[in-house]
XYZ file of C-alpha atoms in Angstrom:
300
model
C -77.633 81.635 122.506
C -75.839 78.826 124.346
C -78.919 76.550 124.340
C -78.928 76.750 120.529
C -75.599 74.897 120.606
C -77.022 71.716 122.144
C -77.130 69.836 118.788
C -73.467 70.707 118.169
C -72.571 69.653 121.724
C -74.234 66.288 121.111
C -72.068 65.866 117.996
C -68.921 66.755 119.950
C -69.728 64.211 122.659
C -70.212 61.507 120.024
C -66.883 62.344 118.359
C -65.118 62.350 121.746
C -66.606 58.977 122.708
C -65.734 57.302 119.393
C -62.531 59.310 118.791
C -63.556 59.475 115.163
C -65.364 61.957 112.934
C -66.384 59.264 110.459
C -67.551 56.960 113.250
C -69.647 59.766 114.743
C -71.122 60.469 111.325
C -72.210 56.824 110.937
C -73.778 56.705 114.397
C -75.591 60.014 113.958
C -76.703 59.236 110.406
C -75.106 62.317 108.848
C -72.091 63.001 106.629
C -68.543 63.406 107.944
C -68.376 67.024 106.676
C -71.581 67.771 108.658
C -69.888 66.469 111.809
C -66.814 68.621 111.160
C -69.000 71.665 110.597
C -70.943 71.114 113.844
C -67.710 70.919 115.874
C -66.327 73.993 114.096
C -69.490 76.006 114.848
C -69.257 75.030 118.516
C -65.594 76.052 118.715
C -66.289 79.371 116.998
C -69.159 80.231 119.327
C -67.214 79.261 122.451
C -63.955 80.784 121.078
C -61.890 77.796 122.183
C -60.346 74.791 120.474
C -62.068 71.614 121.644
C -60.412 68.930 119.504
C -56.996 68.347 118.057
C -57.035 66.447 114.800
C -54.440 64.594 112.827
C -54.818 62.318 109.846
C -54.834 59.327 112.194
C -56.364 60.455 115.496
C -58.713 62.799 117.284
C -58.102 64.014 120.857
C -59.750 66.455 123.244
C -57.964 69.606 124.294
C -58.014 70.611 127.955
C -61.034 72.848 127.288
C -62.722 70.063 125.345
C -62.102 67.535 128.137
C -63.595 69.898 130.733
C -66.664 70.506 128.575
C -67.228 66.782 127.997
C -66.806 65.938 131.701
C -69.184 68.645 132.884
C -71.806 68.628 130.135
C -71.658 65.008 129.004
C -73.655 63.285 131.801
C -76.480 65.819 131.759
C -76.832 65.846 127.994
C -76.590 62.061 127.889
C -79.469 61.773 130.358
C -81.522 64.261 128.345
C -80.923 62.375 125.090
C -81.784 59.067 126.785
C -85.000 60.562 128.186
C -86.020 61.909 124.792
C -85.279 58.538 123.185
C -87.326 56.762 125.859
C -90.452 58.867 125.370
C -90.192 59.224 121.600
C -92.409 56.944 119.556
C -91.024 55.079 116.584
C -93.144 55.099 113.399
C -96.284 53.085 114.128
C -95.406 52.737 117.829
C -97.693 53.908 120.656
C -96.247 55.636 123.710
C -98.237 56.928 126.666
C -100.311 55.826 129.628
C -103.764 54.455 130.315
C -105.675 54.425 133.608
C -108.585 51.997 133.967
C -111.151 51.104 136.642
C -112.846 47.697 136.903
C -114.719 45.624 139.505
C -113.219 42.375 140.856
C -115.613 40.097 138.984
C -114.491 41.612 135.647
C -110.857 40.546 136.218
C -111.201 37.225 134.300
C -112.146 39.237 131.206
C -109.980 42.326 131.672
C -106.854 40.263 132.422
C -106.564 38.571 128.993
C -107.456 41.845 127.256
C -104.749 43.704 129.152
C -102.194 40.978 128.433
C -102.884 41.096 124.688
C -102.795 44.892 124.666
C -99.391 44.983 126.410
C -97.990 42.464 123.920
C -99.065 44.698 121.053
C -98.151 48.020 122.656
C -95.373 47.442 125.224
C -94.553 51.139 125.616
C -98.021 52.089 126.840
C -98.050 52.001 130.641
C -101.354 50.775 132.109
C -102.681 51.305 135.622
C -105.646 49.052 136.401
C -107.480 49.859 139.636
C -109.771 47.094 140.923
C -112.600 48.277 143.185
C -116.237 47.425 143.804
C -117.636 50.911 144.166
C -119.085 52.848 141.273
C -116.434 55.238 139.971
C -116.847 58.638 138.331
C -114.102 58.054 135.773
C -114.036 61.682 134.618
C -113.818 63.249 138.102
C -111.260 60.690 139.304
C -108.923 60.888 136.348
C -109.548 57.553 134.609
C -109.370 57.128 130.850
C -111.995 54.388 130.865
C -113.795 51.886 133.042
C -115.333 48.424 132.892
C -118.778 47.807 134.388
C -122.086 46.066 133.832
C -124.139 48.097 131.393
C -126.742 48.966 134.031
C -124.073 50.838 136.025
C -122.906 53.006 133.112
C -124.203 56.540 132.559
C -126.161 57.028 129.353
C -123.781 59.689 127.993
C -120.853 57.242 127.913
C -119.608 55.389 124.850
C -119.864 51.632 125.478
C -117.860 48.805 123.913
C -119.017 45.244 124.619
C -116.440 42.963 126.288
C -118.566 39.880 127.063
C -121.775 38.187 126.073
C -124.786 38.322 128.372
C -124.582 36.123 131.469
C -126.650 35.193 134.514
C -126.553 35.659 138.249
C -127.440 32.408 139.988
C -128.213 31.185 143.489
C -125.907 28.317 144.425
C -125.212 26.050 147.364
C -123.270 22.896 148.166
C -124.921 19.455 147.992
C -124.193 19.059 151.711
C -126.039 22.269 152.594
C -129.016 21.377 150.408
C -129.223 17.913 151.917
C -129.279 19.451 155.385
C -131.578 22.423 154.782
C -133.581 21.457 151.699
C -133.762 23.040 148.247
C -135.673 26.313 147.771
C -138.377 26.008 145.101
C -139.541 29.608 144.820
C -137.935 32.982 145.653
C -139.814 33.369 148.956
C -138.202 30.150 150.232
C -134.868 31.981 150.479
C -136.181 33.815 153.551
C -135.930 30.530 155.464
C -132.365 29.809 154.391
C -128.895 30.808 155.572
C -127.681 33.217 152.891
C -124.161 34.606 152.508
C -124.928 38.269 151.900
C -123.230 41.473 150.787
C -123.967 45.187 150.977
C -125.002 47.505 148.183
C -122.057 49.668 147.205
C -124.343 52.643 146.653
C -126.700 52.515 149.651
C -124.706 50.491 152.192
C -127.744 48.306 152.913
C -127.812 44.523 152.604
C -128.363 43.606 148.975
C -131.741 42.085 148.149
C -131.181 39.214 145.735
C -132.737 39.988 142.358
C -134.626 37.197 140.607
C -136.923 37.130 137.614
C -139.156 34.841 135.639
C -140.936 35.989 132.537
C -142.218 39.490 133.185
C -142.208 39.127 136.939
C -139.278 40.076 139.160
C -138.419 39.687 142.850
C -136.087 41.448 145.263
C -135.672 39.058 148.174
C -134.319 40.602 151.447
C -132.216 37.566 152.370
C -130.315 37.311 155.659
C -127.520 35.200 157.068
C -124.675 35.073 159.542
C -121.958 36.311 157.136
C -121.751 39.564 155.194
C -118.789 39.994 152.844
C -117.921 41.970 149.722
C -115.445 39.382 148.440
C -116.705 36.965 145.799
C -113.973 34.414 146.502
C -114.991 34.281 150.182
C -118.645 33.834 149.224
C -117.766 30.943 146.933
C -115.551 29.276 149.543
C -118.219 29.506 152.234
C -120.898 28.187 149.880
C -118.687 25.251 148.869
C -118.032 24.452 152.532
C -121.777 24.227 153.229
C -122.109 27.484 155.176
C -125.095 28.693 153.153
C -126.451 29.767 149.801
C -124.872 32.577 147.838
C -125.813 34.785 144.896
C -123.071 34.510 142.286
C -121.894 35.815 138.959
C -122.286 32.540 136.997
C -118.941 32.568 135.108
C -117.169 33.041 138.454
C -118.551 29.757 139.843
C -118.591 27.773 136.596
C -115.732 25.476 137.620
C -117.341 24.740 140.995
C -120.586 23.896 139.211
C -118.801 21.556 136.778
C -117.004 19.762 139.612
C -120.174 19.400 141.670
C -118.921 21.468 144.600
C -121.840 23.824 143.992
C -125.334 23.300 142.600
C -127.677 25.874 141.067
C -131.027 26.382 142.767
C -133.965 28.466 141.560
C -132.363 28.308 138.099
C -135.658 29.181 136.414
C -135.514 32.521 138.254
C -131.902 33.406 137.369
C -131.726 36.954 135.960
C -129.704 37.690 132.821
C -127.647 40.880 132.428
C -126.279 42.222 129.117
C -122.621 41.711 130.156
C -119.514 43.785 130.809
C -118.713 46.868 128.758
C -115.678 49.093 128.406
C -116.850 52.697 128.635
C -115.366 56.191 128.292
C -116.697 59.784 128.029
C -116.780 60.413 124.271
C -115.111 59.498 121.034
C -113.746 63.025 120.629
C -111.782 62.792 123.887
C -110.052 59.476 123.222
C -106.277 59.475 123.660
C -104.051 57.439 121.347
C -103.517 54.662 123.917
C -107.251 54.491 124.672
C -108.084 54.277 120.968
C -105.690 51.320 120.638
C -107.117 49.683 123.766
C -110.634 49.970 122.330
C -109.426 48.459 119.035
C -107.861 45.538 120.936
C -111.048 45.000 122.946
C -113.208 44.936 119.820
C -110.835 42.548 118.028
C -110.756 40.077 120.939
C -114.531 40.229 121.390
C -115.091 39.542 117.689
C -112.583 36.656 117.764
C -114.340 35.053 120.742
C -117.649 34.891 118.922
């Protein structure tokens, strides 16, 4: 029975804080008689007088003061917590957990920034990792990957246009070691390599021209999984590297890096946001998908 009195207790606390029935009524958005009735119901159920009233003032009795001191902080925290998690009309509240690879950060970052501006009460956790992630088994709402890495039963939303992977090197390196003219020439060059995240073996650089494709088992003195390190080493003349073209675009414009074997550069469809099925979308995920589609359409 006592828990049923929580609404009346909230009214009492408001009256005690403002020392006014009419003031409490304005703050709570109800009538002054409704406030008086709530306090009266509470006093009748507890069988004590909680407030003394005159035409000019309102004061707590000893029993009322004890009740406010003991119950006030806890109820105040509960009301604050409910207010914090409650959504206003048209407002989204919740959480979103996403997985993305490092090279998708330049695209996911602006999307995430725009989404947070539009929906500031949705908390987002973005986990950046190279490995392929089972988003269902590992508790993610959605992921971002190249389309080739996404299971066929996933819903996909395009985030970027198609782009290329290119072989690049510094002018200094090319002057010293020569420029490869065909894929097989890479076997005679110092290549900054990385391992496959699925097999653990050194990645064979994938090239294509027309209907023909190559997987070149390049080798070199440095193996790293970090794209920034690969770019730095290539710019410093340490060797050739295989790069996600948008990631090295500025270095190409400035002349720090030069494309080689450009006629053999493979094109991939681009990055996609993906999630298990439309039926399982949470409210925050639905809004994130809407934001992604709007930004993609605006960029075109």
